[in-house]
């Protein structure tokens, strides 16, 4: 591990300790092997002038919900240091009281909630404090020889502490164990099965102490021949129907839509082929904090998904019954990750953000489990310790923050064709903003750049090509798990030609893109939609269906054709719970079809100004692509849950 410290960059923050703290925190956050999700917090102690002109010692500690990789100064919670230090002297303190008192001691009530480790940061007598869940360090301690490994590697440079619950219990342990410690002899603290702290009065030294100690751990693993993982490839690829079917069963078990991502990378496949994978992965998580995201163990997939899910639920229920206390209510019994032997690994989550977190944690977990086994055997904390964290009131509060206010389409999976521009792009973006995961299909190559990031994927696809459609839907099921919403929007508006002027090629191209492609997409998507959660199809028609114009015969015939196609689909799919409806937009001018010159010519034709022409409808209102997108989102949601076979204009009254 190499130091990312840059003297020139650091110089920018020398007069602002909190900004400097944010800078070095980002350096830590850029190292995935240090801060896999939920695995780090940092702080700085500094003087702050209050409104009375008095200086107070303040601890600026990472706030809950902030990512070390991107944290800014406003991501730190400012807490009065003396209050935190006095709290450490209490014999006992409940978690809820600790959180309340920490918030009450903040000098800015609008700042984020202080880390649960704020008291521990406060009692370490140095200005800068770093805490990570380093892969290498945690691996060393998750073995039968964990403590002796640490002593061998670090000697007297670190204080070694056994695992206890995070929060006040941990702070109290450190307070008691460091009463007679000579802090000047220490570079860090190793918390067995948990993580590592480093500290110093200089920001650079505190940060580089972390880099140095973690590097020592990495070198130790290498010398022991432990830092290897299995890699393999596979020709075994689940079909889209298999993936969507498994996702449907998981969603039914939870009672709401789940997302599912298949990792078929070499490390994931190699891990899935490991002969010890079932036994070792069932022992627990790499660090207890991860249990709130991935539960105590993964599900192992066999040839009977129903039995796999039922077994996982039964095992989880037994785990709960064994460790529960009277006031606890059992959480859901659905797995959050799964191992598919010889195929790969699955992440399973209720939102795109949860899926990203699980992806991150499980990728690191797979490595750490193998490293620990190579080093002498993976031995995590006990199941009772895991349970205590999973059902810890403060960790449950974190989950509520991650979930937040649930968007209306969260967990649903949508495919939008013709999504690179115009109405299609607006629909895709609005579906995403309302919580859906979106696969944007378009023949234009830039679609991959336009839809890139969490909860979205852009796929270059020619919807007139049956094989391209099939491959695109396979990609969707591997990336998100299935399909719930299809918005069939792709189309083209040809040059206006009267019937006697139209060539066979012009006619055929228009019909192929504006009608046949919709049939091809429907045909390929229907088997997946039958396995979807509240599945819905929206066909994007046109006002030309009811009011065609001269010179648009092929376009009008195609749009009339997809309208009838949708009506027949509604008849055929109703028994499977799949709703099929059509929208008919008109005069949507903020798309690529309409430029200033075209608008001016059309307005002149009617003897109108451009603004009046845009509002040439009964309501005298302009229709935008966003208006169309809003309608689509409403129609795939609960408000239209009893509607199928409908045709709805969006034209301001025509």
XYZ file of C-alpha atoms in Angstrom:
654
model
C 0.000 0.000 0.000
C 1.432 3.346 -1.059
C 0.935 6.770 0.467
C -1.214 9.061 -1.679
C -0.115 12.145 0.268
C 0.722 15.107 -1.956
C 2.556 18.012 -0.324
C 1.339 20.507 -2.928
C -2.282 19.473 -2.531
C -2.047 19.321 1.266
C -0.600 22.831 1.368
C -3.990 24.175 0.261
C -5.508 23.094 3.585
C -2.801 23.993 6.111
C -4.837 26.831 7.619
C -8.023 24.803 7.969
C -7.719 21.632 10.098
C -11.159 20.341 9.074
C -10.428 20.805 5.370
C -7.091 19.020 5.901
C -8.947 16.262 7.733
C -11.319 15.919 4.776
C -8.361 15.728 2.386
C -6.611 12.894 4.233
C -9.936 11.116 4.744
C -10.428 11.084 0.988
C -6.956 9.568 0.607
C -8.091 6.680 2.809
C -11.415 6.408 1.014
C -9.670 5.990 -2.326
C -8.177 2.700 -1.117
C -10.891 0.021 -1.470
C -8.793 -2.416 0.586
C -9.075 -0.018 3.538
C -12.657 1.158 3.602
C -15.033 -1.319 2.052
C -18.494 -0.003 2.855
C -19.103 0.859 6.492
C -15.456 0.373 7.372
C -13.984 3.682 8.402
C -14.234 6.970 10.250
C -11.847 9.839 10.926
C -11.621 12.888 13.168
C -9.662 16.002 14.066
C -9.551 17.966 17.318
C -9.320 21.736 17.034
C -10.207 24.995 18.783
C -13.385 26.727 17.724
C -14.484 30.246 18.637
C -18.098 30.395 19.849
C -20.553 33.329 19.704
C -19.279 34.594 23.070
C -15.758 34.909 21.709
C -14.597 31.952 23.801
C -12.517 29.106 22.405
C -13.743 25.545 22.861
C -12.075 22.219 22.104
C -14.170 20.583 19.377
C -13.949 17.117 17.875
C -14.856 17.125 14.194
C -15.737 13.479 13.536
C -17.041 11.847 10.378
C -20.800 12.088 10.191
C -23.017 9.076 9.549
C -23.968 8.640 5.912
C -20.825 10.268 4.492
C -18.382 8.307 2.320
C -14.692 8.753 3.119
C -13.861 8.659 -0.588
C -15.812 11.855 -1.264
C -16.207 13.519 2.138
C -16.053 17.322 2.396
C -15.643 19.501 5.527
C -19.423 19.683 5.978
C -19.437 15.896 6.352
C -17.895 16.147 9.820
C -19.979 16.528 12.961
C -18.620 19.152 15.403
C -18.982 17.877 18.992
C -17.708 19.441 22.225
C -14.661 17.411 23.188
C -15.041 17.729 26.957
C -18.571 16.261 26.827
C -17.390 13.212 24.906
C -14.464 12.701 27.272
C -16.744 12.911 30.303
C -19.112 10.376 28.707
C -16.202 7.912 28.456
C -15.861 8.037 32.241
C -19.422 6.797 32.823
C -19.721 3.207 34.004
C -22.566 2.510 31.585
C -24.555 4.316 28.930
C -27.306 3.053 26.656
C -26.869 3.395 22.925
C -29.840 5.705 22.538
C -28.624 7.912 25.392
C -25.162 8.041 23.856
C -26.528 9.197 20.496
C -28.800 11.748 22.134
C -26.018 13.231 24.259
C -23.615 13.361 21.329
C -26.175 15.265 19.288
C -26.868 17.592 22.204
C -23.148 18.376 22.449
C -22.899 19.440 18.805
C -22.196 23.093 18.091
C -24.111 22.866 14.814
C -27.418 20.995 15.099
C -27.810 20.835 11.318
C -24.540 18.901 10.891
C -24.701 15.129 10.271
C -25.068 12.705 13.162
C -21.674 11.958 14.786
C -20.115 8.548 14.250
C -20.895 5.970 16.932
C -17.145 5.887 17.554
C -17.018 9.609 18.470
C -16.257 8.926 22.159
C -13.392 6.615 21.210
C -11.934 9.292 18.920
C -12.265 11.807 21.754
C -10.230 9.827 24.278
C -7.311 9.186 21.924
C -4.982 12.056 22.931
C -3.938 13.105 19.446
C -5.226 15.702 17.020
C -5.818 13.376 14.060
C -7.340 9.889 14.297
C -7.917 7.350 11.480
C -10.017 4.186 11.659
C -10.371 1.608 8.875
C -11.465 -1.970 8.363
C -8.392 -2.905 6.349
C -8.793 -6.201 4.469
C -5.312 -7.368 5.471
C -5.602 -6.451 9.159
C -9.080 -7.887 9.604
C -8.001 -11.079 7.831
C -5.058 -11.528 10.204
C -7.315 -11.244 13.238
C -10.037 -13.561 11.903
C -7.911 -16.637 12.474
C -7.222 -18.909 15.476
C -3.778 -17.271 15.807
C -5.129 -13.763 15.292
C -3.625 -12.104 18.347
C -0.259 -13.830 17.978
C -0.182 -12.821 14.297
C -0.685 -9.201 15.302
C 2.067 -9.362 17.934
C 4.442 -10.954 15.431
C 3.827 -8.273 12.815
C 3.512 -5.085 14.860
C 5.265 -5.798 18.161
C 4.948 -2.937 20.677
C 3.826 -0.406 18.039
C 0.161 -1.253 18.585
C -2.240 -1.868 21.431
C -4.222 -5.100 20.877
C -7.812 -5.263 22.137
C -10.274 -8.175 21.991
C -13.541 -7.762 20.119
C -16.382 -5.970 21.880
C -19.471 -4.225 20.575
C -18.831 -0.925 18.775
C -20.015 2.344 20.282
C -19.930 3.049 24.006
C -18.814 -0.459 25.016
C -15.749 -0.174 22.769
C -14.983 3.374 23.910
C -15.217 2.280 27.526
C -12.888 -0.667 26.847
C -10.272 1.634 25.312
C -10.683 4.113 28.168
C -10.057 1.402 30.778
C -7.184 -0.282 28.908
C -5.286 2.923 28.214
C -5.261 4.465 31.708
C -1.590 3.522 32.145
C -0.549 3.335 28.489
C 2.355 5.366 27.187
C 0.692 6.742 24.062
C 3.994 8.006 22.690
C 5.082 4.410 22.132
C 2.011 3.584 20.027
C 1.329 4.050 16.345
C -2.046 2.376 16.454
C -4.681 0.173 18.050
C -5.740 -3.178 16.585
C -9.293 -4.230 17.408
C -9.459 -7.982 16.840
C -12.122 -9.007 14.287
C -12.938 -5.334 13.755
C -10.277 -2.961 12.406
C -7.387 -0.619 13.087
C -6.843 2.904 14.481
C -3.849 5.168 13.920
C -3.221 8.687 15.235
C -0.798 11.595 15.471
C -0.774 15.350 15.929
C 0.375 15.750 12.324
C -2.130 14.862 9.609
C 0.463 13.345 7.300
C 1.992 11.168 10.001
C -1.376 9.931 11.233
C -2.392 8.997 7.675
C 0.954 7.417 6.822
C 0.953 5.415 10.076
C -2.176 3.736 8.697
C -0.508 3.089 5.346
C 2.608 1.705 7.040
C 0.815 -0.640 9.435
C -1.539 -1.971 6.772
C 1.426 -2.535 4.454
C 3.104 -4.585 7.197
C -0.030 -6.726 7.397
C -0.103 -7.171 3.615
C 3.572 -8.181 3.553
C 2.904 -10.689 6.339
C 0.102 -12.309 4.322
C 2.349 -12.496 1.268
C 5.211 -14.090 3.218
C 2.834 -16.682 4.614
C 1.550 -17.448 1.115
C -1.914 -16.446 2.234
C -2.732 -13.561 -0.116
C -3.981 -15.663 -3.011
C -7.505 -16.198 -4.257
C -8.992 -18.701 -6.616
C -9.706 -17.547 -10.157
C -11.622 -19.398 -12.800
C -13.902 -18.917 -15.751
C -17.112 -20.680 -16.612
C -19.193 -21.527 -19.619
C -22.196 -22.087 -17.367
C -24.470 -19.107 -17.873
C -27.963 -18.978 -16.375
C -30.672 -18.118 -18.868
C -32.622 -14.882 -18.463
C -35.619 -16.986 -17.427
C -33.611 -18.695 -14.668
C -32.391 -15.359 -13.318
C -35.782 -13.672 -13.540
C -37.443 -16.707 -11.957
C -35.080 -16.657 -8.982
C -35.550 -12.927 -8.577
C -39.334 -13.374 -8.699
C -39.229 -15.951 -5.895
C -37.024 -13.708 -3.745
C -39.350 -10.750 -4.347
C -42.374 -12.845 -3.437
C -40.662 -13.989 -0.242
C -39.938 -10.391 0.763
C -43.239 -8.962 -0.470
C -41.584 -6.238 -2.537
C -39.341 -6.109 -5.596
C -35.754 -7.201 -5.144
C -32.786 -6.494 -7.385
C -30.199 -9.113 -8.204
C -26.793 -8.835 -9.872
C -24.722 -11.756 -11.138
C -20.955 -11.484 -10.836
C -19.256 -13.854 -13.300
C -15.786 -12.393 -12.942
C -12.845 -14.762 -12.522
C -12.633 -14.219 -8.748
C -16.374 -14.727 -8.254
C -16.394 -17.924 -10.294
C -13.252 -19.213 -8.625
C -14.810 -18.562 -5.218
C -18.016 -20.367 -6.257
C -15.962 -23.440 -7.243
C -14.041 -23.554 -3.938
C -14.684 -26.850 -2.203
C -14.904 -25.102 1.190
C -17.153 -22.275 0.059
C -20.371 -23.436 1.737
C -18.795 -24.234 5.095
C -16.528 -21.190 5.349
C -19.030 -18.585 4.148
C -21.593 -19.871 6.653
C -19.337 -18.987 9.612
C -20.090 -15.272 9.519
C -18.966 -11.931 8.142
C -15.447 -10.523 7.859
C -16.278 -7.715 10.266
C -19.502 -7.613 12.327
C -20.648 -4.279 10.843
C -21.287 -6.027 7.533
C -24.041 -8.218 8.936
C -26.633 -5.461 8.600
C -26.047 -5.405 4.847
C -25.377 -9.052 3.930
C -26.879 -10.977 6.882
C -24.863 -13.675 8.685
C -24.397 -15.944 5.682
C -25.078 -16.270 1.957
C -27.621 -18.529 0.304
C -26.240 -21.493 -1.635
C -28.087 -22.023 -4.916
C -28.894 -25.555 -6.065
C -31.198 -26.798 -8.796
C -34.254 -26.068 -6.631
C -34.552 -22.317 -5.876
C -37.767 -22.799 -3.884
C -36.010 -25.209 -1.547
C -32.948 -22.950 -1.334
C -35.017 -19.938 -0.275
C -37.067 -22.010 2.175
C -33.928 -23.474 3.746
C -32.323 -20.055 4.076
C -35.459 -18.680 5.735
C -35.628 -21.629 8.146
C -31.947 -21.309 9.069
C -32.287 -17.568 9.620
C -35.374 -18.082 11.778
C -33.503 -20.611 13.915
C -30.637 -18.108 14.300
C -33.109 -15.460 15.427
C -34.899 -17.748 17.869
C -31.605 -18.835 19.408
C -30.331 -15.315 20.120
C -33.445 -13.132 20.372
C -34.501 -11.024 23.309
C -38.092 -10.299 24.232
C -38.306 -6.808 22.706
C -36.880 -7.744 19.290
C -38.893 -8.276 16.141
C -37.443 -10.600 13.533
C -36.112 -8.924 10.390
C -36.910 -10.283 6.944
C -35.545 -13.743 6.204
C -34.363 -13.084 2.626
C -30.679 -13.509 1.740
C -28.645 -10.525 0.578
C -26.053 -12.484 -1.327
C -25.832 -15.943 -2.804
C -23.227 -18.350 -4.118
C -24.078 -20.186 -7.309
C -21.571 -23.061 -7.481
C -19.554 -23.046 -10.722
C -21.501 -20.012 -11.964
C -20.559 -17.025 -9.777
C -21.987 -14.891 -6.990
C -25.190 -12.897 -6.664
C -25.792 -9.633 -4.841
C -29.412 -9.183 -3.738
C -30.834 -5.844 -2.588
C -33.971 -3.745 -2.365
C -32.479 -0.692 -4.109
C -29.660 0.171 -6.482
C -27.748 1.746 -3.590
C -28.142 -1.372 -1.439
C -27.000 -3.486 -4.389
C -23.853 -1.360 -4.766
C -23.042 -1.697 -1.055
C -23.540 -5.464 -1.152
C -21.420 -5.753 -4.307
C -18.611 -3.921 -2.515
C -18.781 -5.875 0.732
C -19.042 -9.313 -0.854
C -16.183 -8.677 -3.292
C -13.842 -7.952 -0.367
C -15.366 -10.685 1.782
C -14.612 -13.357 -0.812
C -10.942 -12.427 -0.719
C -10.696 -12.166 3.059
C -12.362 -15.534 3.622
C -9.833 -17.234 1.374
C -6.872 -15.343 2.826
C -7.915 -16.297 6.361
C -8.314 -19.957 5.400
C -4.880 -19.869 3.798
C -3.478 -18.383 7.007
C -4.855 -21.067 9.297
C -8.642 -20.940 9.096
C -11.377 -18.316 9.042
C -12.607 -17.699 12.598
C -14.898 -14.671 12.835
C -16.772 -13.469 15.887
C -19.461 -15.730 17.301
C -23.000 -15.898 15.940
C -24.237 -14.230 19.121
C -21.851 -11.308 18.510
C -23.095 -11.048 14.929
C -26.690 -11.076 16.122
C -25.974 -8.311 18.623
C -24.760 -6.052 15.810
C -27.490 -7.016 13.326
C -30.180 -6.190 15.886
C -28.325 -3.265 17.472
C -30.648 -0.290 17.532
C -27.989 2.042 16.136
C -27.265 -0.186 13.159
C -30.973 -0.485 12.456
C -31.093 3.303 12.406
C -28.355 3.280 9.734
C -30.465 1.023 7.546
C -33.372 3.441 7.796
C -31.090 6.255 6.652
C -29.876 4.165 3.697
C -33.444 3.331 2.782
C -34.670 6.891 3.338
C -38.036 7.804 1.894
C -38.730 4.972 -0.499
C -39.213 6.218 -4.083
C -42.442 4.954 -5.678
C -40.717 2.673 -8.218
C -37.840 1.439 -6.026
C -36.786 -2.095 -6.856
C -38.604 -2.148 -10.208
C -36.601 -2.867 -13.361
C -37.399 -1.010 -16.582
C -36.304 -1.268 -20.199
C -36.835 1.773 -22.414
C -36.175 1.535 -26.148
C -35.140 4.557 -28.175
C -33.763 6.056 -24.965
C -30.810 8.087 -26.207
C -32.837 11.203 -26.986
C -36.206 12.901 -26.952
C -39.199 11.294 -25.279
C -37.357 8.020 -24.672
C -34.541 9.680 -22.792
C -36.967 11.738 -20.703
C -38.905 8.583 -19.789
C -35.755 6.682 -18.840
C -34.482 9.547 -16.685
C -37.811 9.991 -14.899
C -38.144 6.265 -14.205
C -34.656 6.392 -12.695
C -35.513 9.449 -10.585
C -38.517 7.604 -9.169
C -36.386 4.680 -8.022
C -36.505 2.223 -10.899
C -33.384 0.600 -12.288
C -33.271 1.478 -15.964
C -31.792 -0.236 -18.997
C -31.747 2.305 -21.827
C -31.634 0.711 -25.281
C -30.790 2.654 -28.408
C -29.055 2.176 -31.740
C -26.902 5.237 -31.062
C -23.569 4.325 -29.419
C -23.646 7.290 -27.013
C -26.427 5.607 -25.023
C -23.755 3.769 -23.027
C -22.270 7.078 -21.895
C -25.617 8.774 -21.263
C -26.769 6.015 -18.928
C -23.787 5.020 -16.855
C -23.700 4.636 -13.098
C -25.697 3.353 -10.191
C -29.127 2.021 -11.103
C -28.792 2.480 -14.845
C -27.156 0.926 -17.859
C -27.040 2.043 -21.477
C -27.066 -0.733 -24.081
C -26.355 -0.221 -27.762
C -29.125 -2.193 -29.453
C -30.738 -2.218 -32.885
C -34.343 -3.177 -32.093
C -34.841 -4.437 -35.644
C -32.298 -7.190 -34.841
C -33.796 -10.137 -32.960
C -30.412 -11.365 -31.707
C -29.440 -7.910 -30.454
C -32.694 -7.695 -28.496
C -32.136 -11.109 -26.914
C -28.570 -10.240 -25.925
C -29.679 -6.907 -24.470
C -32.338 -8.533 -22.290
C -29.798 -11.107 -21.134
C -27.530 -8.247 -20.063
C -30.438 -6.640 -18.192
C -31.188 -9.818 -16.228
C -27.534 -10.314 -15.288
C -27.234 -6.682 -14.188
C -30.547 -6.208 -12.367
C -32.190 -9.643 -12.122
C -35.300 -9.442 -14.270
C -37.801 -7.135 -15.945
C -40.920 -5.357 -14.643
C -41.504 -2.425 -16.988
C -41.161 -2.194 -20.761
C -41.548 1.151 -22.492
C -41.531 0.407 -26.211
C -40.685 3.797 -27.645
C -38.083 3.372 -30.412
C -39.095 4.894 -33.694
C -38.280 7.179 -36.552
C -40.241 9.904 -38.324
C -39.550 9.643 -42.059
C -39.500 12.423 -44.615
C -43.035 13.322 -45.624
C -44.023 11.615 -48.901
C -47.383 11.135 -50.575
C -48.426 7.576 -51.351
C -47.596 7.674 -55.046
C -44.138 9.075 -54.255
C -43.193 6.494 -51.617
C -40.731 3.760 -52.529
C -40.931 0.189 -51.307
C -37.726 0.736 -49.345
C -39.089 3.837 -47.579
C -42.287 2.015 -46.655
C -40.518 -1.113 -45.459
C -37.948 0.769 -43.345
C -40.642 2.808 -41.588
C -42.780 -0.257 -40.911
C -39.779 -2.265 -39.714
C -38.648 0.365 -37.195
C -42.040 1.715 -36.078
C -44.024 -1.543 -36.000
C -42.050 -4.742 -36.493
C -39.376 -3.797 -33.956
C -42.035 -3.319 -31.269
C -43.351 -6.799 -31.972
C -39.827 -8.229 -31.729
C -39.177 -6.478 -28.411
C -42.542 -7.583 -27.032
C -41.976 -11.173 -28.093
C -38.589 -11.293 -26.362
C -39.664 -9.425 -23.217
C -42.988 -11.140 -22.467
C -41.484 -14.296 -20.857
C -39.483 -12.080 -18.491
C -42.393 -9.760 -17.751
C -44.513 -12.746 -16.732
C -41.929 -13.254 -13.963
C -41.822 -9.564 -13.058
C -43.125 -7.628 -10.079
C -46.320 -5.713 -10.956
C -45.334 -5.963 -14.638
C -46.411 -3.267 -17.054
C -45.943 -2.451 -20.746
C -46.296 1.037 -22.202
C -46.434 1.399 -25.979
C -45.651 4.885 -27.273
C -48.118 5.582 -30.064
C -49.032 8.876 -31.712
C -51.940 11.226 -32.344
C -51.576 10.031 -35.959
C -53.530 6.928 -34.992
C -56.729 8.955 -34.680
C -55.719 11.981 -36.739
C -53.295 11.061 -39.544
C -51.918 13.655 -41.900
C -51.093 13.633 -45.583
C -47.597 12.427 -46.406
C -47.347 10.228 -43.297
C -48.974 7.007 -44.452
C -46.243 4.588 -43.378
C -45.724 6.275 -40.003
C -49.467 6.485 -39.293
C -50.042 2.870 -40.338
C -47.182 1.707 -38.119
C -48.463 3.619 -35.093
C -51.952 2.261 -35.673
C -50.380 -1.186 -35.882
C -48.591 -0.964 -32.535
C -51.809 0.337 -30.963
C -53.605 -2.806 -32.101
C -50.578 -4.865 -31.065
C -50.892 -3.407 -27.557
C -54.635 -4.164 -27.400
C -54.051 -7.792 -28.351
C -51.159 -8.031 -25.866
C -53.482 -6.714 -23.142
C -55.933 -9.520 -23.943
C -53.256 -12.199 -23.967
C -51.290 -11.087 -20.909
C -54.048 -10.103 -18.489
C -54.173 -13.630 -17.074
C -50.493 -13.242 -16.139
C -51.031 -9.904 -14.397
C -49.180 -7.955 -17.088
C -50.796 -4.590 -17.859
C -50.498 -3.189 -21.379
C -51.421 0.410 -22.176
C -50.704 2.910 -24.927
C -49.992 6.622 -24.802
C -50.496 8.971 -27.733
C -48.282 12.075 -27.472
C -48.715 15.023 -29.812
C -46.749 18.184 -30.483
C -43.860 17.431 -28.121
C -41.484 20.091 -29.367
C -38.440 19.656 -27.092
C -37.162 16.678 -29.096
C -34.719 16.239 -31.950
C -37.554 16.125 -34.497
C -38.238 19.820 -33.991
C -35.631 22.495 -34.657
C -36.139 26.243 -34.908
C -36.481 26.182 -38.687
C -39.131 23.460 -38.698
C -41.058 25.199 -35.919
C -40.970 28.507 -37.760
C -42.222 26.960 -41.004
C -45.061 25.114 -39.268
C -46.083 28.207 -37.335
C -46.133 30.261 -40.558
C -48.270 27.589 -42.215
C -50.949 28.166 -39.569
C -50.405 31.911 -39.439
C -49.232 31.727 -35.814
C -46.291 32.714 -33.710
C -44.019 29.874 -32.572
C -45.292 30.172 -28.974
C -48.936 30.046 -30.104
C -48.195 27.114 -32.382
C -46.664 25.185 -29.466
C -49.926 25.681 -27.566
C -52.289 24.842 -30.419
C -54.567 22.689 -28.263
C -57.706 23.041 -26.159
C -55.829 23.771 -22.937
C -53.460 26.228 -24.661
C -50.536 24.509 -22.976
C -47.162 23.250 -24.169
C -46.466 19.508 -23.968
C -42.901 18.548 -23.041
C -41.067 15.241 -23.031
C -41.004 15.504 -19.224
C -44.825 15.640 -19.235
C -44.871 12.419 -21.250
C -42.368 10.828 -18.868
C -44.505 11.797 -15.853
C -47.516 10.109 -17.448
C -45.555 6.926 -18.142
C -44.323 6.758 -14.535
C -47.866 7.199 -13.266
C -49.174 4.471 -15.577
C -46.632 1.879 -14.430
C -47.354 2.741 -10.788
C -50.198 1.951 -8.397
C -52.581 4.658 -9.684
C -53.113 2.627 -12.885
C -52.856 -0.820 -11.281
C -56.410 -1.656 -12.413
C -56.009 -0.376 -15.965
C -55.035 -2.354 -19.060
C -55.811 -2.070 -22.768
C -56.209 1.698 -22.472
C -55.170 4.447 -24.864
C -54.354 7.768 -23.252
C -53.587 10.930 -25.238
C -51.187 13.516 -23.921
C -51.802 16.450 -26.225
C -53.477 19.231 -24.263
C -56.808 18.349 -25.883
C -56.938 17.847 -29.624
